[in-house]
Amino acid sequence: MEIAPAGQWFRKTVVDSAVTRFEEPFVHPYFAANIWFVRGADADLLVDAGMGLRPLTPALDLTPGKPVLALATHIHLDHVGALCEFENRLGPRESAAAFATMPDTLTYAHEFRHLDDAVSALPSPGWTPDDYQLTPAPLTRILTEGDVIDLGDRSFTVLELPGHSPDGIGLLDEKSGLFFGGDAIYDAQLLDDMPNSDRAVYRQTMERLKTLPISIGHGGHGPSFDARRMSEIIEAYLWRAA
Ligand SMILES: [Zn+2]
């Protein structure tokens, strides 16, 4: 298998003046999550950190001296891989302690290790999936429902959105309606059948999401969605789960 071309491990899409999306196109589609970068006035925010197969920081075009708040919406492998590269590491209360050890039982890293087609190009010469290990990234700030993440010109309220995983959180900018859903809600196949998923809890999360005043939603996987599309995704899930 070929090595991924230099500088192309991450695919970058500028969404608007504040938000940029990064993806890992050579990772198996099941584990190819969205990485969101939000430029703020006083601090920048990273929402999720990919697989950690290549260093993420060089792809981000960071401003020297400006703080970056690197946040994980939950501890699944495809959201926490590069968290260790950042000084400020934020994550959910429910799984907080586990960020210091990254156990397979919560990250599901073993599922990637055992894939035949884990990647379509190598992250580095001679790499094999058996080598895959998440680097521990102890949290420096533990997030709970209602916490506020302030970037200077905008702030996000933390929402606990369990179901897909017990520790899922989302972020809502209540002024603009900008919303990050993690894996609680996105516009692709939603997953509620992993060992730590809870369908009854997930349904409650969906009922809560119905009432959320979003303008645009950026999820852990798939394309972004507006309020109307979000209700369609919610209704489809609730219908399927009924
Ligand atoms: Zn997940």
PDB file of C-alpha atoms and ligand atoms in Angstrom:
ATOM      1  CA  MET A   1       0.000   0.000   0.000  1.00  0.00           C
ATOM      2  CA  GLU A   2       1.167   3.515  -0.862  1.00  0.00           C
ATOM      3  CA  ILE A   3       2.046   6.080   1.776  1.00  0.00           C
ATOM      4  CA  ALA A   4      -0.424   8.993   1.874  1.00  0.00           C
ATOM      5  CA  PRO A   5       0.941  11.965  -0.134  1.00  0.00           C
ATOM      6  CA  ALA A   6       2.692  14.568   2.024  1.00  0.00           C
ATOM      7  CA  GLY A   7       0.322  17.142   3.448  1.00  0.00           C
ATOM      8  CA  GLN A   8      -2.797  15.272   2.329  1.00  0.00           C
ATOM      9  CA  TRP A   9      -3.662  13.142   5.342  1.00  0.00           C
ATOM     10  CA  PHE A  10      -6.237  15.748   6.387  1.00  0.00           C
ATOM     11  CA  ARG A  11      -8.753  17.188   3.923  1.00  0.00           C
ATOM     12  CA  LYS A  12      -9.617  20.770   4.790  1.00  0.00           C
ATOM     13  CA  THR A  13     -12.905  22.532   3.966  1.00  0.00           C
ATOM     14  CA  VAL A  14     -13.509  26.150   4.910  1.00  0.00           C
ATOM     15  CA  VAL A  15     -17.157  26.332   6.018  1.00  0.00           C
ATOM     16  CA  ASP A  16     -17.382  30.048   6.827  1.00  0.00           C
ATOM     17  CA  SER A  17     -15.249  32.830   8.308  1.00  0.00           C
ATOM     18  CA  ALA A  18     -15.091  31.070  11.686  1.00  0.00           C
ATOM     19  CA  VAL A  19     -15.482  27.339  11.036  1.00  0.00           C
ATOM     20  CA  THR A  20     -13.186  24.944   9.189  1.00  0.00           C
ATOM     21  CA  ARG A  21     -13.738  21.240   8.801  1.00  0.00           C
ATOM     22  CA  PHE A  22     -11.004  18.602   8.604  1.00  0.00           C
ATOM     23  CA  GLU A  23     -11.499  14.987   7.578  1.00  0.00           C
ATOM     24  CA  GLU A  24      -9.222  11.955   7.275  1.00  0.00           C
ATOM     25  CA  PRO A  25     -10.037  10.607   3.781  1.00  0.00           C
ATOM     26  CA  PHE A  26      -7.640   7.636   3.966  1.00  0.00           C
ATOM     27  CA  VAL A  27      -9.249   6.229   7.114  1.00  0.00           C
ATOM     28  CA  HIS A  28     -11.938   3.519   6.831  1.00  0.00           C
ATOM     29  CA  PRO A  29     -15.274   5.369   6.407  1.00  0.00           C
ATOM     30  CA  TYR A  30     -16.623   3.967   9.684  1.00  0.00           C
ATOM     31  CA  PHE A  31     -13.820   5.701  11.607  1.00  0.00           C
ATOM     32  CA  ALA A  32     -13.480   8.837   9.475  1.00  0.00           C
ATOM     33  CA  ALA A  33     -14.899  11.506  11.759  1.00  0.00           C
ATOM     34  CA  ASN A  34     -15.217  15.246  11.349  1.00  0.00           C
ATOM     35  CA  ILE A  35     -12.741  17.514  13.091  1.00  0.00           C
ATOM     36  CA  TRP A  36     -14.031  21.068  13.542  1.00  0.00           C
ATOM     37  CA  PHE A  37     -11.891  24.146  14.090  1.00  0.00           C
ATOM     38  CA  VAL A  38     -13.577  27.351  15.265  1.00  0.00           C
ATOM     39  CA  ARG A  39     -11.638  30.598  15.211  1.00  0.00           C
ATOM     40  CA  GLY A  40     -12.558  32.855  18.143  1.00  0.00           C
ATOM     41  CA  ALA A  41     -11.423  36.372  19.092  1.00  0.00           C
ATOM     42  CA  ASP A  42      -9.455  35.324  22.170  1.00  0.00           C
ATOM     43  CA  ALA A  43      -9.138  31.558  21.784  1.00  0.00           C
ATOM     44  CA  ASP A  44      -9.699  28.961  19.083  1.00  0.00           C
ATOM     45  CA  LEU A  45     -11.724  25.810  19.624  1.00  0.00           C
ATOM     46  CA  LEU A  46     -11.073  22.346  18.235  1.00  0.00           C
ATOM     47  CA  VAL A  47     -14.103  20.059  18.345  1.00  0.00           C
ATOM     48  CA  ASP A  48     -12.828  16.468  18.204  1.00  0.00           C
ATOM     49  CA  ALA A  49      -9.383  15.296  17.248  1.00  0.00           C
ATOM     50  CA  GLY A  50      -9.575  12.456  14.719  1.00  0.00           C
ATOM     51  CA  MET A  51      -7.696   9.165  14.867  1.00  0.00           C
ATOM     52  CA  GLY A  52      -4.236  10.421  15.808  1.00  0.00           C
ATOM     53  CA  LEU A  53      -2.583   8.558  12.930  1.00  0.00           C
ATOM     54  CA  ARG A  54      -0.744  11.714  11.771  1.00  0.00           C
ATOM     55  CA  PRO A  55      -0.036  14.912  13.747  1.00  0.00           C
ATOM     56  CA  LEU A  56      -3.026  17.228  13.460  1.00  0.00           C
ATOM     57  CA  THR A  57      -1.509  20.484  14.699  1.00  0.00           C
ATOM     58  CA  PRO A  58       0.540  21.230  11.523  1.00  0.00           C
ATOM     59  CA  ALA A  59      -2.670  21.082   9.429  1.00  0.00           C
ATOM     60  CA  LEU A  60      -4.482  23.675  11.537  1.00  0.00           C
ATOM     61  CA  ASP A  61      -2.631  26.913  10.687  1.00  0.00           C
ATOM     62  CA  LEU A  62      -2.585  28.007  14.340  1.00  0.00           C
ATOM     63  CA  THR A  63      -1.924  31.555  15.505  1.00  0.00           C
ATOM     64  CA  PRO A  64       1.249  31.617  17.651  1.00  0.00           C
ATOM     65  CA  GLY A  65       0.490  32.533  21.271  1.00  0.00           C
ATOM     66  CA  LYS A  66      -3.274  32.174  20.892  1.00  0.00           C
ATOM     67  CA  PRO A  67      -4.830  29.490  23.111  1.00  0.00           C
ATOM     68  CA  VAL A  68      -6.466  26.469  21.516  1.00  0.00           C
ATOM     69  CA  LEU A  69      -9.157  24.693  23.488  1.00  0.00           C
ATOM     70  CA  ALA A  70      -9.158  21.092  22.239  1.00  0.00           C
ATOM     71  CA  LEU A  71     -12.435  19.423  23.122  1.00  0.00           C
ATOM     72  CA  ALA A  72     -13.574  15.822  22.720  1.00  0.00           C
ATOM     73  CA  THR A  73     -17.331  15.266  22.379  1.00  0.00           C
ATOM     74  CA  HIS A  74     -16.815  11.714  23.690  1.00  0.00           C
ATOM     75  CA  ILE A  75     -13.980   9.244  24.149  1.00  0.00           C
ATOM     76  CA  HIS A  76     -14.430   7.091  21.011  1.00  0.00           C
ATOM     77  CA  LEU A  77     -11.166   6.523  19.137  1.00  0.00           C
ATOM     78  CA  ASP A  78     -12.098   8.576  16.070  1.00  0.00           C
ATOM     79  CA  HIS A  79     -12.612  11.711  18.212  1.00  0.00           C
ATOM     80  CA  VAL A  80      -9.653  11.707  20.599  1.00  0.00           C
ATOM     81  CA  GLY A  81      -6.588  10.577  18.603  1.00  0.00           C
ATOM     82  CA  ALA A  82      -4.762  13.912  18.425  1.00  0.00           C
ATOM     83  CA  LEU A  83      -6.057  15.382  21.689  1.00  0.00           C
ATOM     84  CA  CYS A  84      -2.665  14.701  23.283  1.00  0.00           C
ATOM     85  CA  GLU A  85      -1.066  17.344  20.996  1.00  0.00           C
ATOM     86  CA  PHE A  86      -2.858  20.167  22.791  1.00  0.00           C
ATOM     87  CA  GLU A  87      -2.155  21.890  26.092  1.00  0.00           C
ATOM     88  CA  ASN A  88      -5.841  22.587  26.898  1.00  0.00           C
ATOM     89  CA  ARG A  89      -7.830  19.354  26.766  1.00  0.00           C
ATOM     90  CA  LEU A  90     -11.539  19.464  27.476  1.00  0.00           C
ATOM     91  CA  GLY A  91     -13.897  16.526  27.667  1.00  0.00           C
ATOM     92  CA  PRO A  92     -17.037  15.137  29.289  1.00  0.00           C
ATOM     93  CA  ARG A  93     -17.424  14.394  32.994  1.00  0.00           C
ATOM     94  CA  GLU A  94     -18.792  10.900  32.391  1.00  0.00           C
ATOM     95  CA  SER A  95     -15.534   9.544  30.875  1.00  0.00           C
ATOM     96  CA  ALA A  96     -13.136  12.169  32.275  1.00  0.00           C
ATOM     97  CA  ALA A  97     -10.819   9.856  34.207  1.00  0.00           C
ATOM     98  CA  ALA A  98     -10.420   7.496  31.239  1.00  0.00           C
ATOM     99  CA  PHE A  99      -8.695  10.122  29.079  1.00  0.00           C
ATOM    100  CA  ALA A 100      -5.538   9.439  31.124  1.00  0.00           C
ATOM    101  CA  THR A 101      -5.430   5.797  29.990  1.00  0.00           C
ATOM    102  CA  MET A 102      -7.640   5.535  26.879  1.00  0.00           C
ATOM    103  CA  PRO A 103      -8.946   2.007  27.597  1.00  0.00           C
ATOM    104  CA  ASP A 104     -10.168  -0.052  24.626  1.00  0.00           C
ATOM    105  CA  THR A 105     -13.397  -0.792  26.519  1.00  0.00           C
ATOM    106  CA  LEU A 106     -14.399   2.868  26.126  1.00  0.00           C
ATOM    107  CA  THR A 107     -12.483   3.996  23.013  1.00  0.00           C
ATOM    108  CA  TYR A 108     -13.119   0.816  20.934  1.00  0.00           C
ATOM    109  CA  ALA A 109      -9.584   1.188  19.516  1.00  0.00           C
ATOM    110  CA  HIS A 110      -9.396  -2.619  19.202  1.00  0.00           C
ATOM    111  CA  GLU A 111     -12.085  -2.538  16.500  1.00  0.00           C
ATOM    112  CA  PHE A 112      -9.795  -0.475  14.274  1.00  0.00           C
ATOM    113  CA  ARG A 113      -6.752  -2.601  15.095  1.00  0.00           C
ATOM    114  CA  HIS A 114      -8.524  -5.670  13.716  1.00  0.00           C
ATOM    115  CA  LEU A 115      -9.698  -4.173  10.405  1.00  0.00           C
ATOM    116  CA  ASP A 116      -8.277  -5.503   7.128  1.00  0.00           C
ATOM    117  CA  ASP A 117      -9.040  -2.256   5.324  1.00  0.00           C
ATOM    118  CA  ALA A 118      -8.336   0.184   8.171  1.00  0.00           C
ATOM    119  CA  VAL A 119      -6.728   2.718   5.829  1.00  0.00           C
ATOM    120  CA  SER A 120      -6.510   3.178   2.048  1.00  0.00           C
ATOM    121  CA  ALA A 121      -3.069   4.814   2.258  1.00  0.00           C
ATOM    122  CA  LEU A 122      -0.441   4.447   4.953  1.00  0.00           C
ATOM    123  CA  PRO A 123      -0.048   7.221   7.525  1.00  0.00           C
ATOM    124  CA  SER A 124       3.672   6.383   7.796  1.00  0.00           C
ATOM    125  CA  PRO A 125       6.079   3.871   6.195  1.00  0.00           C
ATOM    126  CA  GLY A 126       5.552   0.290   7.379  1.00  0.00           C
ATOM    127  CA  TRP A 127       2.497   1.185   9.463  1.00  0.00           C
ATOM    128  CA  THR A 128       0.073  -1.612  10.243  1.00  0.00           C
ATOM    129  CA  PRO A 129      -3.265  -1.436  12.104  1.00  0.00           C
ATOM    130  CA  ASP A 130      -1.774  -3.667  14.844  1.00  0.00           C
ATOM    131  CA  ASP A 131       0.415  -0.690  15.767  1.00  0.00           C
ATOM    132  CA  TYR A 132      -2.580   1.474  16.529  1.00  0.00           C
ATOM    133  CA  GLN A 133      -2.514   2.967  20.024  1.00  0.00           C
ATOM    134  CA  LEU A 134      -4.227   6.042  21.363  1.00  0.00           C
ATOM    135  CA  THR A 135      -1.946   8.387  23.279  1.00  0.00           C
ATOM    136  CA  PRO A 136      -3.314   9.231  26.731  1.00  0.00           C
ATOM    137  CA  ALA A 137      -4.551  12.816  26.967  1.00  0.00           C
ATOM    138  CA  PRO A 138      -5.553  13.614  30.561  1.00  0.00           C
ATOM    139  CA  LEU A 139      -8.231  16.283  30.633  1.00  0.00           C
ATOM    140  CA  THR A 140      -7.337  19.729  31.920  1.00  0.00           C
ATOM    141  CA  ARG A 141     -10.978  20.812  32.089  1.00  0.00           C
ATOM    142  CA  ILE A 142     -13.941  18.562  32.798  1.00  0.00           C
ATOM    143  CA  LEU A 143     -17.227  19.609  31.205  1.00  0.00           C
ATOM    144  CA  THR A 144     -20.730  19.172  32.537  1.00  0.00           C
ATOM    145  CA  GLU A 145     -24.190  20.283  31.468  1.00  0.00           C
ATOM    146  CA  GLY A 146     -24.490  24.060  31.301  1.00  0.00           C
ATOM    147  CA  ASP A 147     -20.768  24.842  31.336  1.00  0.00           C
ATOM    148  CA  VAL A 148     -19.759  27.722  29.087  1.00  0.00           C
ATOM    149  CA  ILE A 149     -16.817  27.729  26.694  1.00  0.00           C
ATOM    150  CA  ASP A 150     -15.902  31.310  25.937  1.00  0.00           C
ATOM    151  CA  LEU A 151     -13.917  32.231  22.825  1.00  0.00           C
ATOM    152  CA  GLY A 152     -14.235  36.002  23.348  1.00  0.00           C
ATOM    153  CA  ASP A 153     -16.617  36.891  20.536  1.00  0.00           C
ATOM    154  CA  ARG A 154     -18.813  33.841  20.964  1.00  0.00           C
ATOM    155  CA  SER A 155     -19.468  31.237  23.594  1.00  0.00           C
ATOM    156  CA  PHE A 156     -20.846  27.731  23.646  1.00  0.00           C
ATOM    157  CA  THR A 157     -23.021  26.040  26.234  1.00  0.00           C
ATOM    158  CA  VAL A 158     -22.250  22.394  26.957  1.00  0.00           C
ATOM    159  CA  LEU A 159     -25.164  19.959  26.536  1.00  0.00           C
ATOM    160  CA  GLU A 160     -24.966  16.394  27.802  1.00  0.00           C
ATOM    161  CA  LEU A 161     -26.342  14.174  25.017  1.00  0.00           C
ATOM    162  CA  PRO A 162     -25.922  10.518  26.046  1.00  0.00           C
ATOM    163  CA  GLY A 163     -27.167   7.483  24.134  1.00  0.00           C
ATOM    164  CA  HIS A 164     -24.684   6.764  21.340  1.00  0.00           C
ATOM    165  CA  SER A 165     -22.167   6.771  24.179  1.00  0.00           C
ATOM    166  CA  PRO A 166     -22.731   7.493  27.875  1.00  0.00           C
ATOM    167  CA  ASP A 167     -20.392  10.508  27.730  1.00  0.00           C
ATOM    168  CA  GLY A 168     -21.603  12.328  24.579  1.00  0.00           C
ATOM    169  CA  ILE A 169     -21.723  16.122  24.747  1.00  0.00           C
ATOM    170  CA  GLY A 170     -22.736  18.814  22.279  1.00  0.00           C
ATOM    171  CA  LEU A 171     -22.062  22.552  22.095  1.00  0.00           C
ATOM    172  CA  LEU A 172     -24.576  25.266  21.332  1.00  0.00           C
ATOM    173  CA  ASP A 173     -23.859  28.927  20.667  1.00  0.00           C
ATOM    174  CA  GLU A 174     -27.201  30.197  21.926  1.00  0.00           C
ATOM    175  CA  LYS A 175     -26.813  33.568  20.175  1.00  0.00           C
ATOM    176  CA  SER A 176     -26.170  32.315  16.649  1.00  0.00           C
ATOM    177  CA  GLY A 177     -27.592  28.788  16.810  1.00  0.00           C
ATOM    178  CA  LEU A 178     -24.265  27.275  15.777  1.00  0.00           C
ATOM    179  CA  PHE A 179     -24.322  23.724  17.088  1.00  0.00           C
ATOM    180  CA  PHE A 180     -21.827  20.872  17.351  1.00  0.00           C
ATOM    181  CA  GLY A 181     -23.556  17.536  17.920  1.00  0.00           C
ATOM    182  CA  GLY A 182     -20.675  15.069  18.226  1.00  0.00           C
ATOM    183  CA  ASP A 183     -21.976  11.560  17.578  1.00  0.00           C
ATOM    184  CA  ALA A 184     -25.314  12.252  19.283  1.00  0.00           C
ATOM    185  CA  ILE A 185     -26.634  13.636  16.013  1.00  0.00           C
ATOM    186  CA  TYR A 186     -25.250  13.828  12.504  1.00  0.00           C
ATOM    187  CA  ASP A 187     -26.527  13.347   8.982  1.00  0.00           C
ATOM    188  CA  ALA A 188     -25.494   9.699   8.364  1.00  0.00           C
ATOM    189  CA  GLN A 189     -26.215   6.316   9.924  1.00  0.00           C
ATOM    190  CA  LEU A 190     -26.548   6.882  13.687  1.00  0.00           C
ATOM    191  CA  LEU A 191     -25.069   4.200  15.931  1.00  0.00           C
ATOM    192  CA  ASP A 192     -26.923   2.992  19.017  1.00  0.00           C
ATOM    193  CA  ASP A 193     -25.848  -0.653  19.178  1.00  0.00           C
ATOM    194  CA  MET A 194     -22.355  -0.504  20.638  1.00  0.00           C
ATOM    195  CA  PRO A 195     -21.690  -2.134  24.025  1.00  0.00           C
ATOM    196  CA  ASN A 196     -21.932   1.213  25.848  1.00  0.00           C
ATOM    197  CA  SER A 197     -24.870   2.604  23.855  1.00  0.00           C
ATOM    198  CA  ASP A 198     -28.281   2.995  25.511  1.00  0.00           C
ATOM    199  CA  ARG A 199     -31.295   3.244  23.225  1.00  0.00           C
ATOM    200  CA  ALA A 200     -33.765   4.414  25.877  1.00  0.00           C
ATOM    201  CA  VAL A 201     -31.391   7.197  26.910  1.00  0.00           C
ATOM    202  CA  TYR A 202     -30.718   8.018  23.252  1.00  0.00           C
ATOM    203  CA  ARG A 203     -34.451   8.509  22.661  1.00  0.00           C
ATOM    204  CA  GLN A 204     -34.549  11.023  25.515  1.00  0.00           C
ATOM    205  CA  THR A 205     -31.597  12.845  23.983  1.00  0.00           C
ATOM    206  CA  MET A 206     -33.455  12.974  20.650  1.00  0.00           C
ATOM    207  CA  GLU A 207     -36.532  14.433  22.378  1.00  0.00           C
ATOM    208  CA  ARG A 208     -34.320  17.104  23.871  1.00  0.00           C
ATOM    209  CA  LEU A 209     -32.623  17.840  20.529  1.00  0.00           C
ATOM    210  CA  LYS A 210     -36.084  18.431  19.000  1.00  0.00           C
ATOM    211  CA  THR A 211     -36.395  21.572  21.111  1.00  0.00           C
ATOM    212  CA  LEU A 212     -32.943  22.951  20.336  1.00  0.00           C
ATOM    213  CA  PRO A 213     -32.946  26.277  18.450  1.00  0.00           C
ATOM    214  CA  ILE A 214     -30.131  25.603  15.986  1.00  0.00           C
ATOM    215  CA  SER A 215     -29.319  27.492  12.803  1.00  0.00           C
ATOM    216  CA  ILE A 216     -26.596  25.149  11.573  1.00  0.00           C
ATOM    217  CA  GLY A 217     -25.424  21.836  12.979  1.00  0.00           C
ATOM    218  CA  HIS A 218     -22.004  20.236  12.512  1.00  0.00           C
ATOM    219  CA  GLY A 219     -21.900  16.589  13.531  1.00  0.00           C
ATOM    220  CA  GLY A 220     -19.244  14.025  14.296  1.00  0.00           C
ATOM    221  CA  HIS A 221     -19.737  12.391  10.891  1.00  0.00           C
ATOM    222  CA  GLY A 222     -21.420  13.277   7.601  1.00  0.00           C
ATOM    223  CA  PRO A 223     -22.446  16.644   6.169  1.00  0.00           C
ATOM    224  CA  SER A 224     -23.696  19.630   8.161  1.00  0.00           C
ATOM    225  CA  PHE A 225     -27.449  20.158   8.614  1.00  0.00           C
ATOM    226  CA  ASP A 226     -29.971  22.904   9.243  1.00  0.00           C
ATOM    227  CA  ALA A 227     -32.834  22.880  11.776  1.00  0.00           C
ATOM    228  CA  ARG A 228     -35.246  21.295   9.324  1.00  0.00           C
ATOM    229  CA  ARG A 229     -32.869  18.502   8.416  1.00  0.00           C
ATOM    230  CA  MET A 230     -32.131  17.946  12.099  1.00  0.00           C
ATOM    231  CA  SER A 231     -35.816  17.339  12.821  1.00  0.00           C
ATOM    232  CA  GLU A 232     -35.969  14.875   9.935  1.00  0.00           C
ATOM    233  CA  ILE A 233     -32.986  12.970  11.354  1.00  0.00           C
ATOM    234  CA  ILE A 234     -34.581  12.956  14.813  1.00  0.00           C
ATOM    235  CA  GLU A 235     -37.986  11.804  13.536  1.00  0.00           C
ATOM    236  CA  ALA A 236     -36.367   9.055  11.444  1.00  0.00           C
ATOM    237  CA  TYR A 237     -34.421   7.835  14.472  1.00  0.00           C
ATOM    238  CA  LEU A 238     -37.427   7.891  16.796  1.00  0.00           C
ATOM    239  CA  TRP A 239     -39.562   6.100  14.212  1.00  0.00           C
ATOM    240  CA  ARG A 240     -36.920   3.418  13.722  1.00  0.00           C
ATOM    241  CA  ALA A 241     -36.378   3.048  17.469  1.00  0.00           C
ATOM    242  CA  ALA A 242     -40.086   2.938  18.320  1.00  0.00           C
TER     243      ALA A 242
HETATM  244 ZN    ZN B   1     -18.728   7.753  18.618  1.00  0.00          ZN
END
